[in-house]
Amino acid sequence: MAWNTGLVSPYLDIAAYPGSPLRVMAGPGTGKTSALMRRIARLLESGVSPSSILAVSFTRTAANDLVYQLKLLGTPGADRVIASTLHSLCFALLNKNAVFQAINRVARPLIGFEVDCMVTDLATNFGGKRAASELLKAFEAYWATLQHHQPGWPQNPVQQHFHRELLHWLTHHRAMLIGELPPRALDYILQNPASLEVPSYAHVLADEYQDLNRADQVLIDALAQRGTLTVIGDEDQSIYTVLRHARPDGIVQFHQTYPNTHDVPLHDCIRCPTQVVHMANSLILHNHPQRPSTIRPVAKNGPGEVYIVQHNSIQDEITCIAAFIDWYLANHAGVKPGEVLVLSTRRFIGYAIRDELVRLGHAAQSFFTEECLKKLTAKEGFCLLTLLVRPDDRPALRTWLGLDHNNWRTTAYQRIWQAAEASGISPRELLDRIAAGSVQAPPHTSDLVQRYADLSERLAPLAGMTEAALIDMLWPPGNPDCADIRGIALMVVGTAQSPAQILDELVSTIIQPELPGERDDVIRVMSLHKSKGLTAKCVVVSGCVAGALPTLRAGLSSTAQQQAIEEQRRLFYVAITRTAHTLVLSSAASAPYGDAMQMGLVVARRRGGSAVLQASPFMSEIGAQALMALSGNQWRSNLGF
């Protein structure tokens, strides 16, 4: 098929435009991926080398979907186009030997529980763990917004001290924070423009541009400096300004940086039912009262099915949603489990829905941030695998030594670290000498030394095991505390040829999870954030109650609170526009008081041991097109499930 077969404007304009830069403002479900694929097909058919085309996406799932769509093109060379996340590109660049020598840092990313250990180590000198965590967040913000490029940064003496200690810890442990990857890669490129290690592309296409922070966006500019640049985004789908310091102004004001920008907007929502489009527009206009609707309904999609339901309790909500999905799959011929997407504002609710679906006999899988490494058994197995593959991995050793202790054995570890530095050796070398009896252990470290001895005993039987046997040993079958990481590892074994490959794939999956798509035969349960870029025939949004949607931190200024509400509104907008046919918006009228407090829900009043809840205020913003809310019992009765 030729690149322009069947194409009409505006999709033809996107694919055919020969200049640079090109900005595509694309609302949800407007067909941007298809237009991007045709643009790449045109480049390939004109003789452009596939390896000189870079398609960057925000998530690993979206990047892999680009690879899949490229293969479907059938255009020669499409499978050799570089489709990647920005973090993967940075990781590859920073791991090159010449780059390592230049920056004197190791691009070994820390994952969640390793960061927690590091913060505990730093906390002693900075007023405790909470204060150290806040300082770390500030530095991640500085890197993301490129404030570290400003002369005299940082100026606060406490921040200067923390910065020195943070870099000392990271450099000694040969590690890097995930948020450091793009700014460190950018710094290297800016300082070494003629380096052979810096990749060069003739064409760069950056998707979800509104979810990139300033460091990401400037890095994209640097990668495209010798070629053309296409950016695709939508400010109404920017949902990472809090989590990643994303800069939606980057897509809105793009033309100010690039005066010759060519714009092609996409407005027709070819994914969602017309009723959902009206609801989405009504919702998002509360962020932009003076702006016209951003997406337009397509009549042939039909109105779809929309249910707004309030249940008596959270437990009723959980069982009713699972029963509805069971009924839905049984009564909608041809709909596969992978075409059902459950989004939950709270992990507790999502887990419970998943478990109830499994009890009903369905394949269901949950996807929340690093959920597979919450329990001690799961973390220990991960450390053991890391140290089996990389015996000198310092973050894995450090976390192993403190995993089973409430303060990570910080004081004892600092004594070991100081003694090792005084002798010019690593902590592991010192511990080996202590174990051999050639060196005396520093005072008050016997518990830590014993923990190291336990490590040696645990590692010994793992050597030489087959991949499947290794997983059984690290994460035993039948243990619920490690079931999630075990499931991921078993999927990896199918393609991995060695423990090292299992570890590499696990790290990638944990840091940048690849979510199953519609083609996979599993019901997906996840947070609203995780749903970005996904599509499903049936979407259920659970936990639509005040306090969960929106979620607001205490102590915010009125301006910060308004910004947070607008971002949460965009998050809800993204969630409801995932559907291609059926949408369920679900809430509960009550919850056990303790559960409500733990989940940060707004309690209208207390009634005995229960908290009275209210539906999310966003539910009143979805317009006249929305249906009246039903009770859970009415919903069951009307549909017969």
XYZ file of C-alpha atoms in Angstrom:
641
model
C 0.000 0.000 0.000
C 1.352 3.421 -0.960
C 1.770 5.934 1.853
C -1.133 8.132 0.612
C -3.650 5.412 -0.256
C -7.093 6.481 0.972
C -5.742 9.474 2.887
C -7.768 12.678 3.128
C -7.093 15.927 4.946
C -6.081 16.591 7.647
C -4.328 13.187 7.787
C -2.970 13.686 4.290
C -1.555 17.071 5.344
C 0.297 15.458 8.275
C 1.747 12.680 6.172
C 2.668 14.851 3.188
C 4.095 18.024 4.757
C 7.750 18.154 3.622
C 9.029 20.897 5.908
C 9.934 21.310 9.555
C 8.841 21.753 12.220
C 5.358 20.255 12.159
C 3.015 20.496 15.149
C 0.001 18.220 15.380
C -2.497 19.220 18.062
C -4.459 15.997 18.431
C -7.314 15.367 20.859
C -8.019 11.887 22.249
C -9.066 9.268 19.729
C -8.451 11.496 16.711
C -6.199 9.090 14.802
C -2.791 10.650 15.374
C -0.952 7.299 15.392
C -2.307 6.380 11.975
C -1.248 9.761 10.592
C 2.234 9.350 12.070
C 2.580 5.929 10.490
C 1.706 7.306 7.055
C 4.227 10.119 7.512
C 6.936 7.577 8.283
C 5.830 5.450 5.335
C 6.243 8.470 3.024
C 9.758 9.071 4.334
C 10.710 5.436 3.795
C 9.219 5.332 0.296
C 11.225 8.449 -0.581
C 14.456 6.616 0.267
C 15.144 7.818 3.813
C 17.217 5.325 5.815
C 15.046 3.648 8.492
C 17.768 4.043 11.138
C 17.768 7.812 10.622
C 14.100 8.072 11.681
C 13.388 8.345 15.413
C 9.853 7.975 16.785
C 9.834 8.858 20.488
C 6.937 8.109 22.800
C 6.343 8.741 26.469
C 5.687 5.130 27.555
C 7.148 1.764 26.650
C 3.664 0.520 25.778
C 3.181 3.341 23.266
C 6.671 2.833 21.821
C 6.011 -0.870 21.322
C 2.657 -0.040 19.755
C 4.532 2.185 17.293
C 6.732 -0.804 16.424
C 3.626 -2.943 15.906
C 1.942 -0.314 13.724
C 5.123 0.130 11.692
C 5.186 -3.580 10.926
C 1.566 -3.405 9.775
C 2.506 -0.727 7.234
C 4.221 -3.296 5.083
C 6.632 -0.599 3.894
C 10.163 -1.967 3.369
C 12.397 -0.904 6.244
C 9.532 0.004 8.595
C 10.665 -2.609 11.126
C 14.078 -0.906 11.351
C 12.785 2.558 12.274
C 13.980 3.546 15.767
C 10.912 3.570 18.030
C 11.765 4.140 21.671
C 11.014 5.938 24.883
C 13.194 8.901 25.706
C 14.480 7.186 28.845
C 15.610 4.150 26.852
C 17.527 6.403 24.469
C 19.206 8.201 27.368
C 20.084 4.932 29.086
C 21.742 3.620 25.916
C 23.731 6.843 25.435
C 24.902 7.148 29.036
C 26.040 3.523 29.138
C 28.512 4.011 26.302
C 32.067 3.778 27.558
C 33.168 7.178 26.236
C 30.185 8.877 27.861
C 30.843 7.127 31.159
C 34.429 8.380 31.120
C 33.237 11.934 30.432
C 30.568 12.178 33.146
C 32.086 9.758 35.690
C 28.633 8.396 36.515
C 27.069 4.989 36.003
C 23.594 4.947 34.437
C 22.329 2.216 36.727
C 18.783 3.431 37.557
C 17.503 3.079 41.106
C 14.045 1.600 41.549
C 11.560 2.529 44.260
C 12.725 0.590 47.319
C 16.380 1.359 46.501
C 15.554 5.074 46.473
C 13.843 4.639 49.846
C 17.020 3.073 51.216
C 19.138 5.931 49.848
C 16.840 8.555 51.395
C 17.094 6.789 54.765
C 20.898 6.867 54.508
C 20.796 10.608 53.797
C 18.140 11.474 56.351
C 20.405 11.549 59.414
C 22.015 14.845 58.460
C 18.882 16.540 57.130
C 16.255 16.433 59.834
C 14.788 13.026 59.136
C 13.402 11.034 56.267
C 10.513 13.346 55.400
C 12.815 16.358 55.102
C 15.304 14.392 53.003
C 12.470 13.211 50.735
C 11.349 16.803 50.182
C 14.919 17.854 49.347
C 15.176 14.987 46.860
C 11.900 16.051 45.202
C 13.286 19.570 44.882
C 16.393 18.326 43.125
C 14.381 16.170 40.746
C 12.357 19.301 39.943
C 15.540 21.314 39.361
C 16.867 18.704 36.932
C 13.531 18.336 35.132
C 13.207 22.098 34.650
C 16.923 22.609 33.885
C 17.426 24.942 36.835
C 20.789 23.234 37.353
C 21.936 25.113 34.229
C 21.559 28.401 36.095
C 24.725 29.942 37.617
C 25.011 29.560 41.367
C 22.571 26.663 41.654
C 21.707 25.700 44.322
C 21.968 28.773 46.525
C 20.483 27.526 49.788
C 23.272 26.137 52.071
C 21.110 23.172 53.132
C 20.413 22.332 49.497
C 24.100 22.682 48.642
C 24.972 20.265 51.447
C 22.244 17.832 50.378
C 23.392 18.020 46.761
C 26.946 17.089 47.749
C 25.783 14.200 49.922
C 23.324 12.966 47.293
C 25.949 12.923 44.539
C 28.435 11.286 46.902
C 25.959 8.475 47.630
C 25.029 8.005 43.970
C 28.607 8.148 42.705
C 29.870 5.743 45.355
C 27.057 3.302 44.688
C 27.490 3.657 40.926
C 23.866 4.552 40.407
C 21.627 7.227 38.971
C 18.117 8.431 39.697
C 15.649 7.779 36.882
C 14.871 11.491 36.703
C 18.541 12.211 36.055
C 18.699 10.248 32.799
C 17.362 12.903 30.359
C 19.178 15.916 31.895
C 22.477 13.992 32.134
C 22.135 12.862 28.515
C 21.265 16.420 27.466
C 24.257 17.846 29.334
C 26.572 15.417 27.542
C 25.136 16.280 24.120
C 25.357 20.035 24.734
C 28.938 19.770 25.964
C 30.066 17.305 23.291
C 28.226 18.251 20.066
C 30.892 16.656 17.855
C 31.051 13.381 19.801
C 30.622 10.235 17.737
C 28.580 8.835 20.614
C 25.785 11.367 20.080
C 23.099 9.870 17.824
C 22.095 11.801 14.729
C 18.673 11.575 13.117
C 17.324 12.974 9.870
C 13.749 12.935 11.186
C 12.484 13.026 14.776
C 8.820 12.507 15.649
C 7.912 13.100 19.317
C 4.537 11.889 20.584
C 2.777 13.033 23.810
C 4.890 16.191 23.782
C 2.743 17.770 26.508
C 3.834 15.067 28.983
C 7.534 15.871 28.593
C 9.279 18.171 31.040
C 11.613 20.949 29.992
C 14.713 18.731 30.057
C 12.926 16.166 27.865
C 11.770 18.791 25.375
C 15.181 20.451 25.072
C 16.715 16.992 24.603
C 14.263 16.329 21.760
C 15.371 19.616 20.187
C 19.017 18.553 20.494
C 18.352 15.160 18.879
C 16.543 16.871 15.979
C 19.033 19.682 15.429
C 20.348 18.135 12.188
C 16.994 17.070 10.781
C 13.240 17.647 10.786
C 11.063 17.729 13.882
C 7.439 16.674 14.273
C 5.726 17.066 17.646
C 2.329 15.672 18.564
C 0.373 16.526 21.678
C -2.663 17.950 23.417
C -2.536 20.179 26.494
C -5.843 18.733 27.697
C -4.146 15.341 28.080
C -1.237 16.620 30.168
C -1.366 14.580 33.388
C 2.221 14.596 34.643
C 2.910 18.167 35.763
C 2.946 17.009 39.401
C 4.567 13.589 38.983
C 7.181 14.523 36.371
C 7.076 18.326 36.121
C 5.645 18.000 32.611
C 5.412 21.221 30.628
C 2.192 21.453 28.582
C 3.198 25.004 27.664
C 5.851 23.347 25.515
C 3.250 22.213 22.987
C 1.044 25.315 23.357
C 3.909 27.780 22.866
C 5.910 25.638 20.458
C 5.408 28.151 17.639
C 7.124 30.836 19.702
C 10.324 28.791 19.843
C 9.913 27.766 16.200
C 8.388 30.737 14.309
C 7.965 28.740 11.078
C 5.887 26.000 12.676
C 3.316 24.342 10.411
C 0.156 23.383 12.329
C -2.291 20.610 11.558
C -5.007 20.107 14.212
C -7.020 16.895 14.587
C -10.516 17.335 16.028
C -12.735 14.427 14.907
C -12.834 11.766 17.628
C -13.006 8.560 15.624
C -12.705 6.382 18.746
C -15.356 7.439 21.242
C -19.155 7.245 21.129
C -20.845 10.612 20.574
C -22.278 10.722 24.095
C -18.799 10.306 25.605
C -17.395 13.066 23.377
C -20.078 15.483 24.635
C -19.326 14.489 28.232
C -15.573 14.934 27.729
C -16.000 18.368 26.161
C -18.323 19.527 28.941
C -15.787 18.363 31.528
C -12.646 19.887 30.044
C -14.285 23.233 29.312
C -14.228 23.820 33.079
C -10.469 24.243 32.599
C -10.946 26.594 29.621
C -14.325 28.353 29.951
C -13.698 30.669 26.984
C -12.398 28.047 24.576
C -14.486 26.105 22.028
C -14.805 22.328 22.224
C -11.594 20.484 21.456
C -12.900 17.246 19.946
C -15.874 16.647 17.667
C -18.233 13.660 17.725
C -18.413 11.371 14.700
C -22.028 10.372 14.037
C -21.262 6.876 12.745
C -19.832 5.927 16.167
C -23.310 6.093 17.674
C -24.142 7.195 21.237
C -22.560 4.152 22.904
C -23.494 2.869 26.360
C -22.879 5.034 29.427
C -23.708 3.990 33.006
C -23.243 6.222 36.049
C -23.653 4.129 39.186
C -23.429 4.722 42.925
C -23.219 1.672 45.175
C -24.130 1.394 48.852
C -20.532 0.641 49.864
C -17.080 0.165 48.410
C -17.441 -3.596 48.880
C -20.718 -3.501 46.920
C -18.929 -1.479 44.226
C -16.182 -4.105 43.944
C -18.488 -7.108 43.659
C -20.947 -5.315 41.361
C -18.261 -4.164 38.899
C -16.812 -7.663 38.696
C -20.311 -9.131 38.159
C -21.010 -6.566 35.419
C -17.792 -7.421 33.566
C -18.602 -11.126 33.854
C -22.066 -10.412 32.381
C -20.661 -8.045 29.741
C -18.225 -10.579 28.324
C -20.910 -13.255 28.290
C -23.452 -11.032 26.506
C -21.275 -9.175 23.991
C -20.209 -11.693 21.402
C -16.738 -11.144 20.045
C -15.545 -8.872 22.882
C -12.341 -10.271 24.337
C -11.103 -9.808 27.920
C -8.359 -7.543 26.594
C -11.048 -5.130 25.409
C -12.153 -4.478 29.003
C -10.232 -1.839 30.947
C -10.793 -1.148 34.655
C -9.381 2.130 35.955
C -9.261 2.742 39.679
C -8.567 5.918 41.621
C -7.288 3.812 44.518
C -5.014 0.782 44.373
C -7.000 -0.983 47.127
C -10.170 -0.911 45.023
C -8.315 -1.996 41.883
C -6.734 -4.981 43.621
C -10.073 -6.075 45.041
C -11.798 -5.880 41.627
C -8.949 -7.872 40.097
C -9.218 -10.554 42.776
C -12.994 -10.768 42.375
C -12.631 -11.156 38.605
C -10.118 -13.960 39.132
C -12.535 -15.610 41.569
C -15.169 -15.493 38.829
C -12.810 -17.335 36.496
C -11.409 -14.466 34.414
C -7.811 -13.678 33.553
C -7.218 -10.278 35.139
C -3.986 -8.445 35.806
C -3.326 -5.223 37.723
C -0.778 -2.547 36.865
C 0.212 -0.045 39.506
C 3.589 1.640 40.103
C 6.171 -0.971 41.145
C 3.421 -2.986 42.827
C 5.328 -6.208 42.177
C 8.074 -5.169 44.641
C 6.038 -4.192 47.696
C 6.702 -7.231 49.896
C 9.981 -8.339 51.492
C 10.091 -11.690 49.668
C 9.695 -9.970 46.296
C 12.433 -7.426 47.078
C 14.838 -10.050 48.385
C 14.426 -12.125 45.242
C 15.148 -9.077 43.102
C 18.320 -8.290 45.089
C 19.473 -11.896 44.851
C 18.970 -12.005 41.091
C 20.821 -8.712 40.683
C 23.780 -9.849 42.792
C 23.856 -13.238 41.061
C 24.180 -11.509 37.690
C 26.253 -8.528 38.867
C 28.160 -9.418 42.053
C 29.558 -5.882 42.308
C 26.186 -4.126 42.066
C 26.377 -1.730 44.999
C 22.721 -0.590 45.238
C 21.547 -4.214 45.369
C 24.059 -5.049 48.083
C 23.194 -1.942 50.077
C 19.466 -2.636 49.979
C 19.937 -6.342 50.794
C 21.853 -5.421 53.933
C 18.919 -3.386 55.251
C 15.791 -4.830 53.659
C 14.631 -6.733 56.734
C 15.244 -3.858 59.154
C 12.958 -0.911 59.887
C 15.685 1.715 59.314
C 17.733 -0.192 56.729
C 20.610 -0.642 59.274
C 21.764 2.812 58.238
C 24.112 3.455 61.169
C 25.848 0.078 60.841
C 26.166 0.480 57.093
C 27.726 3.924 57.447
C 30.365 2.420 59.752
C 31.118 -0.277 57.171
C 31.220 2.288 54.349
C 33.558 4.612 56.263
C 35.900 1.751 57.170
C 35.944 0.573 53.560
C 36.731 4.045 52.234
C 39.527 4.432 54.782
C 41.057 1.218 53.435
C 40.505 2.160 49.793
C 38.194 -0.783 49.107
C 34.470 -1.305 48.506
C 32.010 -2.258 51.280
C 31.677 -5.716 49.757
C 35.432 -6.268 49.791
C 35.527 -5.225 53.434
C 32.662 -7.564 54.296
C 34.461 -10.408 52.504
C 37.586 -9.758 54.592
C 35.512 -9.655 57.771
C 33.899 -12.964 56.810
C 37.350 -14.467 56.135
C 38.585 -13.298 59.550
C 41.376 -11.136 58.147
C 39.766 -7.867 59.287
C 37.860 -7.037 62.446
C 34.334 -5.692 61.988
C 33.681 -2.110 63.094
C 31.785 -1.839 66.393
C 28.018 -2.380 66.411
C 27.881 -3.973 62.938
C 27.482 -7.654 63.880
C 23.831 -7.761 62.765
C 24.740 -6.351 59.347
C 27.705 -8.738 59.017
C 25.356 -11.644 59.715
C 22.963 -10.350 57.047
C 25.877 -10.429 54.580
C 26.637 -14.005 55.580
C 22.993 -14.848 54.854
C 23.465 -13.380 51.377
C 26.344 -15.735 50.619
C 24.276 -18.703 51.766
C 21.304 -17.647 49.630
C 23.402 -17.015 46.507
C 25.379 -20.274 46.553
C 22.605 -22.643 45.395
C 21.455 -20.252 42.646
C 24.579 -20.570 40.518
C 24.064 -22.657 37.373
C 20.305 -23.056 37.748
C 18.064 -23.083 34.695
C 15.974 -19.949 34.246
C 12.697 -21.594 35.343
C 14.280 -23.228 38.400
C 15.925 -19.931 39.308
C 12.568 -18.150 39.334
C 11.071 -20.901 41.515
C 13.895 -20.415 43.997
C 13.751 -16.607 44.023
C 9.978 -16.277 44.082
C 8.416 -19.593 45.176
C 5.100 -20.635 43.632
C 2.109 -20.260 45.909
C 3.547 -17.360 47.900
C 1.140 -14.403 47.509
C 3.828 -11.917 48.597
C 5.775 -12.483 45.391
C 3.051 -13.626 42.998
C 3.172 -10.456 40.878
C 6.945 -10.376 40.324
C 6.921 -14.128 39.745
C 4.260 -13.724 37.055
C 6.308 -11.063 35.273
C 9.478 -13.160 35.525
C 7.734 -16.231 34.081
C 6.580 -14.183 31.082
C 10.138 -12.951 30.596
C 11.578 -16.484 30.640
C 9.937 -17.197 27.301
C 12.332 -14.840 25.502
C 15.282 -14.534 27.920
C 18.269 -16.790 27.365
C 20.099 -16.157 30.639
C 19.666 -14.768 34.161
C 21.226 -11.516 32.907
C 18.532 -11.146 30.262
C 15.825 -11.921 32.823
C 17.209 -9.156 35.051
C 17.448 -6.625 32.213
C 13.880 -7.285 31.134
C 12.586 -7.129 34.704
C 14.266 -3.763 35.281
C 12.773 -2.396 32.061
C 9.343 -3.711 32.969
C 9.465 -2.251 36.485
C 10.767 1.166 35.433
C 8.766 1.432 32.212
C 6.012 -1.186 32.369
C 4.632 -2.513 29.117
C 0.899 -2.913 29.518
C -1.081 -5.585 27.679
C -3.135 -4.220 24.808
C -6.527 -5.048 23.381
C -4.970 -7.965 21.540
C -3.982 -9.667 24.807
C -6.460 -11.999 26.465
C -6.462 -10.411 29.921
C -8.688 -7.861 31.666
C -6.505 -4.880 32.530
C -6.833 -3.181 35.927
C -4.756 -0.053 36.547
C -4.566 3.526 37.733
C -6.002 6.350 35.646
C -2.468 7.559 34.882
C -1.495 4.185 33.452
C -4.364 4.284 30.932
C -2.720 6.990 28.824
C -2.594 5.893 25.189
C -4.829 2.852 25.671
C -8.155 1.982 24.063
C -10.834 -0.506 25.111
C -14.319 -1.493 24.043
C -15.510 -1.255 27.657
C -13.984 1.116 30.235
C -14.927 1.119 33.923
C -13.724 3.986 36.110
C -14.067 2.971 39.761
C -13.681 5.002 42.933
C -15.154 8.217 41.505
C -15.580 9.772 44.957
C -14.561 13.100 46.473
C -11.046 12.924 47.858
C -9.977 10.340 45.314
C -11.039 12.346 42.270
C -9.661 14.913 42.648
C -6.887 13.984 45.082
C -5.404 17.055 46.754
C -2.417 17.380 49.062
C -2.855 19.305 52.294
C -1.240 22.694 52.647
C -1.501 23.806 49.026
C -1.921 27.485 48.231
C -5.127 28.476 46.458
C -3.223 28.787 43.162
C -1.520 25.410 43.576
C -4.834 23.835 44.544
C -6.511 25.190 41.415
C -3.666 23.859 39.255
C -3.954 20.464 40.932
C -7.716 20.347 40.340
C -7.213 21.204 36.664
C -4.659 18.433 36.262
C -6.972 15.925 37.966
C -9.754 17.056 35.643
C -7.468 16.365 32.672
C -6.763 12.931 34.163
C -10.506 12.170 34.300
C -10.818 13.476 30.724
C -8.134 11.041 29.598
C -9.808 8.186 31.466
C -13.287 8.573 29.992
C -11.969 8.973 26.434
C -10.319 5.521 26.460
C -13.616 3.860 25.533
C -14.769 2.839 22.077
C -18.264 1.796 23.136
C -19.172 1.308 26.825
C -18.308 3.581 29.752
C -19.084 2.962 33.431
C -18.458 5.673 36.037
C -18.728 4.122 39.488
C -18.727 5.462 43.051
C -19.679 4.297 46.539
C -21.836 5.987 49.181
C -19.950 4.585 52.179
C -16.795 2.844 53.337
C -15.369 1.611 56.638
C -14.162 4.760 58.393
C -10.590 3.504 58.765
C -10.371 2.592 55.075
C -11.741 5.986 54.055
C -9.131 7.771 56.196
C -6.309 5.592 54.843
C -7.358 6.286 51.246
C -7.654 10.028 51.864
C -11.334 10.203 50.934
C -13.561 13.136 51.848
C -15.877 12.036 54.648
C -19.171 13.932 54.585
C -20.016 12.580 58.026
C -19.335 9.586 60.211
C -22.070 7.047 60.860
C -20.941 4.525 63.455
C -17.964 2.692 62.012
C -18.730 3.887 58.490
C -17.786 6.994 56.557
C -20.436 8.611 54.373
C -18.907 9.440 50.976
C -19.940 11.675 48.107
C -19.521 11.309 44.366
C -16.632 13.183 42.746
C -17.437 16.844 41.998
C -16.317 16.114 38.437
C -19.465 14.016 37.990
C -21.512 17.219 37.909
C -19.270 18.672 35.199
C -19.884 16.114 32.463
C -22.917 17.963 31.172
C -26.528 17.410 30.235
C -25.564 14.542 27.961
C -24.735 12.449 31.023
C -27.337 10.046 32.333
C -28.842 10.233 35.811
C -26.949 8.111 38.316
C -28.347 4.687 39.159
C -27.975 2.746 42.372
C -26.033 -0.493 42.131
C -29.239 -2.483 42.634
C -31.048 -0.557 39.866
C -28.127 -1.173 37.510
C -28.166 -4.896 38.198
C -31.948 -5.048 37.779
C -31.979 -3.073 34.521
C -29.295 -5.199 32.863
C -30.151 -8.495 34.533
C -26.812 -9.490 36.029
